[in-house]
Amino acid sequence: MLLNGKAGVVFGVANKRSLAWAIARRANEEGARIALTYQGERLEENARKLAATIKDPLVLPCDVNKDDEIAAVFASLSEEFGGLDFVVHGIAFALKEELEGQYLNTSREGYRVAQEVSSYSLAAIARHAAPLMEGRNGSILTLTYLGGERVIPHYNVMGVAKASLDMSVRYLAWDLGERSIRVNAISAGPVKTLASAGIGGFSKILDHMRNRAPLRRNVDQEEVADAALFLLSDLARGVTGEILHVDCGYHIMGM
Ligand code: NAP
């Protein structure tokens, strides 16, 4: 039980395929009490149905574009949990038209939206989480993608947002390290989810990785969740500012 007695909040559970859901479930199996957040009423029923399958869940609304909703989540967590050991940030969004065609044509609004939801939200969430993590060796984890380090056709503005997210992890690791709070990311290989379905040519990305990755296959949600468990737990107490690739080794390839 790697997370026995710990409490965490998981942002980004849209449905049963969500990477955030796989992590929430795995963390719960390892003894953690979990709060799940959902964005808007449209997703509440889904979030509550999934939450009902884990032990003693807390379910809270949170659109990360709204500062008052972020503040309300952490006020509830303070009241219900009394403190916090980990945060999972599994949130990203870009306008559909930005994930087709060329990055060259990114609109000002498309750029703003992708950065605000997919990158800025980590800093906003970390700022609220830190006071609840005092004296508890907290761990903050986000999910990123290779498209923030290298060019993946069609990933476009989301790649630029992931590059910003990756640097955000490092700056936050520096800021929060003196309070013994760690900040890391998992760079997951492509997995079919609601978010990834919006990326133009996603099935080609899956095929390419399956053929070119050292392990000659794709990753799945459970493999991402197992790596997350390591970063959330005290096993990774010496690890911060790290981007751990869980991609069957694909990122090492030059061709
Ligand atoms: P997902 O199930 O669609 O999760 C994305 C989540 O972000 C959804 O729950 C979505 O809610 C939420 N979100 C978007 N805008 C939000 C907002 N304003 N406030 C609160 N939540 C918001 O897809 P996923 O693939 O698991 O994505 C999770 C993370 O993993 C993302 O950061 C993604 O970039 C990253 N990642 C995914 C892959 C992959 O291949 N799947 C690979 C590497 C990294 P709505 O449904 O309401 O928009």
Tab-separated table of C-alpha atoms and ligand atoms in Angstrom:
chain	number	residue	atom	x	y	z
A	1	MET	CA	0.000	0.000	0.000
A	2	LEU	CA	2.254	2.755	-1.323
A	3	LEU	CA	-0.181	5.603	-0.580
A	4	ASN	CA	-1.705	4.346	2.646
A	5	GLY	CA	-3.211	7.173	4.703
A	6	LYS	CA	-2.563	9.776	1.999
A	7	ALA	CA	-5.132	12.067	0.395
A	8	GLY	CA	-5.041	13.430	-3.137
A	9	VAL	CA	-7.037	15.347	-5.702
A	10	VAL	CA	-7.248	14.346	-9.351
A	11	PHE	CA	-8.198	16.867	-12.048
A	12	GLY	CA	-9.132	15.704	-15.560
A	13	VAL	CA	-11.404	12.677	-15.287
A	14	ALA	CA	-13.736	12.886	-18.284
A	15	ASN	CA	-14.544	9.197	-18.669
A	16	LYS	CA	-13.233	5.682	-18.032
A	17	ARG	CA	-10.512	6.065	-20.670
A	18	SER	CA	-9.017	9.212	-19.087
A	19	LEU	CA	-5.403	8.889	-17.968
A	20	ALA	CA	-6.403	10.783	-14.818
A	21	TRP	CA	-9.010	8.136	-14.028
A	22	ALA	CA	-6.485	5.295	-14.338
A	23	ILE	CA	-4.226	7.180	-11.909
A	24	ALA	CA	-7.086	7.915	-9.482
A	25	ARG	CA	-8.129	4.269	-9.413
A	26	ARG	CA	-4.573	3.019	-8.940
A	27	ALA	CA	-3.872	5.530	-6.158
A	28	ASN	CA	-7.080	4.473	-4.418
A	29	GLU	CA	-6.083	0.794	-4.656
A	30	GLU	CA	-2.843	1.750	-2.915
A	31	GLY	CA	-4.712	3.234	0.033
A	32	ALA	CA	-5.185	6.902	-0.887
A	33	ARG	CA	-8.389	8.819	-0.356
A	34	ILE	CA	-9.283	10.549	-3.630
A	35	ALA	CA	-11.163	13.681	-4.638
A	36	LEU	CA	-12.156	13.886	-8.302
A	37	THR	CA	-13.088	17.086	-10.067
A	38	TYR	CA	-15.323	17.475	-13.108
A	39	GLN	CA	-15.795	20.392	-15.464
A	40	GLY	CA	-19.409	21.587	-15.548
A	41	GLU	CA	-22.741	19.816	-15.111
A	42	ARG	CA	-22.378	17.972	-18.434
A	43	LEU	CA	-19.716	15.725	-16.890
A	44	GLU	CA	-21.019	15.493	-13.334
A	45	GLU	CA	-22.981	12.273	-13.803
A	46	ASN	CA	-20.009	10.566	-15.427
A	47	ALA	CA	-17.644	11.660	-12.667
A	48	ARG	CA	-20.062	10.522	-9.951
A	49	LYS	CA	-20.579	7.115	-11.595
A	50	LEU	CA	-16.840	6.512	-11.806
A	51	ALA	CA	-16.260	7.833	-8.292
A	52	ALA	CA	-18.844	5.381	-6.961
A	53	THR	CA	-16.497	2.537	-7.944
A	54	ILE	CA	-13.695	3.691	-5.611
A	55	LYS	CA	-13.549	3.827	-1.824
A	56	ASP	CA	-14.761	6.934	0.018
A	57	PRO	CA	-14.500	9.457	-2.858
A	58	LEU	CA	-15.091	13.190	-2.831
A	59	VAL	CA	-16.473	14.696	-6.059
A	60	LEU	CA	-16.163	18.425	-6.736
A	61	PRO	CA	-16.846	20.758	-9.686
A	62	CYS	CA	-13.916	22.668	-11.163
A	63	ASP	CA	-13.477	24.531	-14.409
A	64	VAL	CA	-9.804	25.532	-14.226
A	65	ASN	CA	-10.536	28.710	-16.172
A	66	LYS	CA	-12.382	29.988	-13.092
A	67	ASP	CA	-10.251	31.100	-10.143
A	68	ASP	CA	-13.222	30.977	-7.767
A	69	GLU	CA	-13.871	27.315	-8.638
A	70	ILE	CA	-10.212	26.414	-8.036
A	71	ALA	CA	-10.322	28.220	-4.684
A	72	ALA	CA	-13.580	26.435	-3.765
A	73	VAL	CA	-12.048	23.010	-4.519
A	74	PHE	CA	-9.143	23.621	-2.159
A	75	ALA	CA	-11.427	25.061	0.531
A	76	SER	CA	-13.478	21.834	0.371
A	77	LEU	CA	-10.322	19.714	0.434
A	78	SER	CA	-9.085	21.567	3.498
A	79	GLU	CA	-12.402	20.962	5.231
A	80	GLU	CA	-12.843	17.306	4.195
A	81	PHE	CA	-9.253	16.017	4.166
A	82	GLY	CA	-7.580	18.495	6.551
A	83	GLY	CA	-4.493	18.481	4.297
A	84	LEU	CA	-3.271	17.137	0.976
A	85	ASP	CA	-0.488	14.765	-0.070
A	86	PHE	CA	-0.772	14.819	-3.843
A	87	VAL	CA	-2.323	16.489	-6.845
A	88	VAL	CA	-2.752	14.969	-10.309
A	89	HIS	CA	-3.230	17.516	-13.102
A	90	GLY	CA	-4.553	15.664	-16.162
A	91	ILE	CA	-6.047	18.580	-18.035
A	92	ALA	CA	-5.531	19.872	-21.560
A	93	PHE	CA	-7.662	21.617	-24.138
A	94	ALA	CA	-7.243	23.229	-27.548
A	95	LEU	CA	-9.829	24.378	-30.063
A	96	LYS	CA	-10.432	21.580	-32.564
A	97	GLU	CA	-9.505	23.729	-35.570
A	98	GLU	CA	-6.047	24.321	-34.072
A	99	LEU	CA	-5.250	20.578	-34.141
A	100	GLU	CA	-5.559	20.288	-37.913
A	101	GLY	CA	-3.528	21.971	-40.635
A	102	GLN	CA	-0.517	24.123	-39.835
A	103	TYR	CA	0.719	25.719	-36.599
A	104	LEU	CA	1.460	28.731	-38.787
A	105	ASN	CA	-2.247	29.526	-38.807
A	106	THR	CA	-2.793	29.431	-35.032
A	107	SER	CA	-5.258	32.122	-33.983
A	108	ARG	CA	-4.569	34.483	-31.073
A	109	GLU	CA	-7.616	33.067	-29.264
A	110	GLY	CA	-6.595	29.458	-29.975
A	111	TYR	CA	-3.144	30.143	-28.556
A	112	ARG	CA	-4.565	31.793	-25.430
A	113	VAL	CA	-7.066	29.030	-24.741
A	114	ALA	CA	-4.507	26.215	-25.105
A	115	GLN	CA	-2.010	27.940	-22.813
A	116	GLU	CA	-4.556	28.933	-20.193
A	117	VAL	CA	-6.231	25.554	-19.809
A	118	SER	CA	-3.287	23.242	-20.460
A	119	SER	CA	-0.387	25.092	-18.854
A	120	TYR	CA	-1.369	28.050	-16.659
A	121	SER	CA	-3.831	25.863	-14.740
A	122	LEU	CA	-0.945	23.859	-13.250
A	123	ALA	CA	0.546	26.963	-11.618
A	124	ALA	CA	-2.874	28.112	-10.391
A	125	ILE	CA	-3.611	24.701	-8.885
A	126	ALA	CA	-0.130	24.344	-7.338
A	127	ARG	CA	-0.469	27.757	-5.664
A	128	HIS	CA	-3.671	26.657	-3.929
A	129	ALA	CA	-2.411	23.149	-3.141
A	130	ALA	CA	0.878	24.168	-1.503
A	131	PRO	CA	-0.572	25.493	1.806
A	132	LEU	CA	-2.444	22.190	2.275
A	133	MET	CA	0.770	20.226	1.688
A	134	GLU	CA	2.856	21.965	4.388
A	135	GLY	CA	4.857	19.405	6.374
A	136	ARG	CA	3.536	16.459	4.307
A	137	ASN	CA	6.182	16.048	1.561
A	138	GLY	CA	3.572	16.706	-1.122
A	139	SER	CA	3.758	15.566	-4.716
A	140	ILE	CA	2.281	17.349	-7.735
A	141	LEU	CA	2.082	15.489	-11.031
A	142	THR	CA	1.043	16.623	-14.488
A	143	LEU	CA	0.735	14.844	-17.842
A	144	THR	CA	2.654	16.037	-20.843
A	145	TYR	CA	3.531	14.797	-24.327
A	146	LEU	CA	6.566	14.549	-26.616
A	147	GLY	CA	4.892	17.091	-28.906
A	148	GLY	CA	6.222	19.735	-26.478
A	149	GLU	CA	9.833	18.667	-27.204
A	150	ARG	CA	9.698	17.631	-30.867
A	151	VAL	CA	7.397	18.374	-33.782
A	152	ILE	CA	4.454	15.991	-34.053
A	153	PRO	CA	2.395	16.987	-37.115
A	154	HIS	CA	-1.066	18.350	-36.165
A	155	TYR	CA	-0.235	18.647	-32.454
A	156	ASN	CA	0.495	22.309	-33.214
A	157	VAL	CA	-0.551	24.769	-30.515
A	158	MET	CA	-0.892	21.961	-27.981
A	159	GLY	CA	2.810	21.173	-28.473
A	160	VAL	CA	3.653	24.788	-27.672
A	161	ALA	CA	1.415	24.587	-24.579
A	162	LYS	CA	3.155	21.354	-23.486
A	163	ALA	CA	6.575	23.023	-23.861
A	164	SER	CA	5.285	25.746	-21.556
A	165	LEU	CA	3.857	23.139	-19.177
A	166	ASP	CA	7.215	21.325	-19.060
A	167	MET	CA	9.022	24.523	-18.052
A	168	SER	CA	6.261	25.274	-15.574
A	169	VAL	CA	7.057	21.927	-13.900
A	170	ARG	CA	10.694	22.995	-13.485
A	171	TYR	CA	9.956	26.491	-12.160
A	172	LEU	CA	7.354	25.120	-9.752
A	173	ALA	CA	9.804	22.416	-8.611
A	174	TRP	CA	12.259	25.189	-7.732
A	175	ASP	CA	9.653	27.373	-6.014
A	176	LEU	CA	8.093	24.577	-3.981
A	177	GLY	CA	11.196	22.500	-3.274
A	178	GLU	CA	12.049	24.524	-0.171
A	179	ARG	CA	8.666	23.438	1.209
A	180	SER	CA	9.481	19.773	0.417
A	181	ILE	CA	6.860	19.673	-2.317
A	182	ARG	CA	7.888	17.823	-5.488
A	183	VAL	CA	6.606	18.651	-8.973
A	184	ASN	CA	6.992	16.178	-11.836
A	185	ALA	CA	5.449	15.203	-15.159
A	186	ILE	CA	4.828	11.997	-17.015
A	187	SER	CA	5.264	12.283	-20.755
A	188	ALA	CA	2.849	9.592	-21.864
A	189	GLY	CA	2.984	7.875	-25.219
A	190	PRO	CA	-0.171	8.216	-27.320
A	191	VAL	CA	-3.264	6.580	-25.789
A	192	LYS	CA	-6.777	6.712	-27.263
A	193	THR	CA	-8.886	9.037	-25.078
A	194	LEU	CA	-11.460	11.791	-25.547
A	195	ALA	CA	-8.737	14.473	-25.774
A	196	SER	CA	-6.464	12.569	-28.141
A	197	ALA	CA	-9.358	11.734	-30.468
A	198	GLY	CA	-9.428	15.448	-31.357
A	199	ILE	CA	-5.871	15.400	-32.755
A	200	GLY	CA	-5.790	15.143	-36.551
A	201	GLY	CA	-4.343	11.785	-37.749
A	202	PHE	CA	-4.131	10.333	-34.230
A	203	SER	CA	-4.433	6.714	-35.396
A	204	LYS	CA	-1.352	7.283	-37.604
A	205	ILE	CA	0.541	8.499	-34.521
A	206	LEU	CA	-0.455	5.289	-32.701
A	207	ASP	CA	0.638	3.103	-35.630
A	208	HIS	CA	3.934	4.924	-36.016
A	209	MET	CA	4.784	4.554	-32.350
A	210	ARG	CA	3.820	0.878	-32.325
A	211	ASN	CA	6.284	0.267	-35.156
A	212	ARG	CA	9.139	2.516	-34.037
A	213	ALA	CA	9.227	2.355	-30.209
A	214	PRO	CA	11.938	0.107	-28.724
A	215	LEU	CA	9.245	-2.048	-27.065
A	216	ARG	CA	7.375	-2.262	-30.440
A	217	ARG	CA	3.979	-1.484	-28.946
A	218	ASN	CA	1.803	1.319	-27.571
A	219	VAL	CA	1.413	2.165	-23.898
A	220	ASP	CA	-1.856	1.864	-22.027
A	221	GLN	CA	-3.528	3.774	-19.208
A	222	GLU	CA	-2.431	1.230	-16.574
A	223	GLU	CA	1.250	1.673	-17.417
A	224	VAL	CA	0.916	5.437	-17.062
A	225	ALA	CA	-0.899	4.940	-13.734
A	226	ASP	CA	1.820	2.646	-12.361
A	227	ALA	CA	4.527	5.208	-13.168
A	228	ALA	CA	2.339	7.895	-11.598
A	229	LEU	CA	2.091	5.822	-8.451
A	230	PHE	CA	5.884	5.894	-8.173
A	231	LEU	CA	6.047	9.691	-8.578
A	232	LEU	CA	3.190	10.285	-6.133
A	233	SER	CA	4.633	7.984	-3.501
A	234	ASP	CA	7.583	8.371	-1.133
A	235	LEU	CA	9.552	6.004	-3.388
A	236	ALA	CA	10.216	9.095	-5.529
A	237	ARG	CA	11.079	11.348	-2.560
A	238	GLY	CA	14.352	12.390	-4.235
A	239	VAL	CA	12.765	13.147	-7.620
A	240	THR	CA	11.508	16.597	-8.615
A	241	GLY	CA	11.414	18.719	-11.771
A	242	GLU	CA	11.518	15.485	-13.758
A	243	ILE	CA	9.742	14.550	-16.979
A	244	LEU	CA	9.427	10.772	-16.984
A	245	HIS	CA	8.686	9.304	-20.408
A	246	VAL	CA	6.228	6.421	-20.238
A	247	ASP	CA	6.183	5.733	-23.957
A	248	CYS	CA	7.751	2.303	-24.546
A	249	GLY	CA	11.000	4.196	-25.179
A	250	TYR	CA	9.794	6.015	-28.310
A	251	HIS	CA	11.438	9.346	-27.309
A	252	ILE	CA	14.984	7.977	-27.632
A	253	MET	CA	14.616	7.273	-31.360
A	254	GLY	CA	16.261	9.425	-34.012
A	255	MET	CA	14.477	7.708	-36.878
B	1	NAP	P1	-9.255	13.218	-21.414
B	1	NAP	O1	-9.798	11.991	-20.818
B	1	NAP	O2	-10.088	13.906	-22.450
B	1	NAP	O3	-8.838	14.240	-20.272
B	1	NAP	C1	-8.639	15.622	-20.488
B	1	NAP	C2	-9.335	16.321	-19.371
B	1	NAP	O4	-9.115	17.747	-19.358
B	1	NAP	C3	-10.848	16.148	-19.469
B	1	NAP	O5	-11.333	15.678	-18.244
B	1	NAP	C4	-11.296	17.543	-19.760
B	1	NAP	O6	-12.631	17.816	-19.410
B	1	NAP	C5	-10.335	18.324	-18.940
B	1	NAP	N1	-10.459	19.762	-19.178
B	1	NAP	C6	-10.381	20.446	-20.349
B	1	NAP	N2	-10.630	21.736	-20.138
B	1	NAP	C7	-10.872	21.896	-18.806
B	1	NAP	C8	-11.180	22.991	-17.960
B	1	NAP	N3	-11.305	24.234	-18.434
B	1	NAP	N4	-11.358	22.767	-16.636
B	1	NAP	C9	-11.252	21.532	-16.126
B	1	NAP	N5	-10.958	20.440	-16.867
B	1	NAP	C10	-10.775	20.635	-18.195
B	1	NAP	O7	-7.848	12.909	-22.143
B	1	NAP	P2	-6.450	12.348	-21.627
B	1	NAP	O8	-5.759	11.874	-22.865
B	1	NAP	O9	-6.613	11.440	-20.481
B	1	NAP	O10	-5.705	13.683	-21.178
B	1	NAP	C11	-5.184	13.876	-19.874
B	1	NAP	C12	-3.833	14.574	-19.985
B	1	NAP	O11	-2.896	13.668	-20.545
B	1	NAP	C13	-3.820	15.807	-20.884
B	1	NAP	O12	-2.976	16.791	-20.337
B	1	NAP	C14	-3.198	15.261	-22.154
B	1	NAP	O13	-2.576	16.260	-22.946
B	1	NAP	C15	-2.186	14.319	-21.553
B	1	NAP	N6	-1.620	13.336	-22.492
B	1	NAP	C16	-2.451	12.523	-23.189
B	1	NAP	C17	-1.897	11.612	-24.083
B	1	NAP	C18	-2.794	10.713	-24.903
B	1	NAP	O14	-2.331	10.206	-25.917
B	1	NAP	N7	-4.018	10.488	-24.523
B	1	NAP	C19	-0.507	11.534	-24.244
B	1	NAP	C20	0.301	12.377	-23.495
B	1	NAP	C21	-0.264	13.279	-22.621
B	1	NAP	P3	-13.681	18.020	-20.656
B	1	NAP	O15	-13.896	16.681	-21.237
B	1	NAP	O16	-14.848	18.624	-20.003
B	1	NAP	O17	-13.061	18.971	-21.648
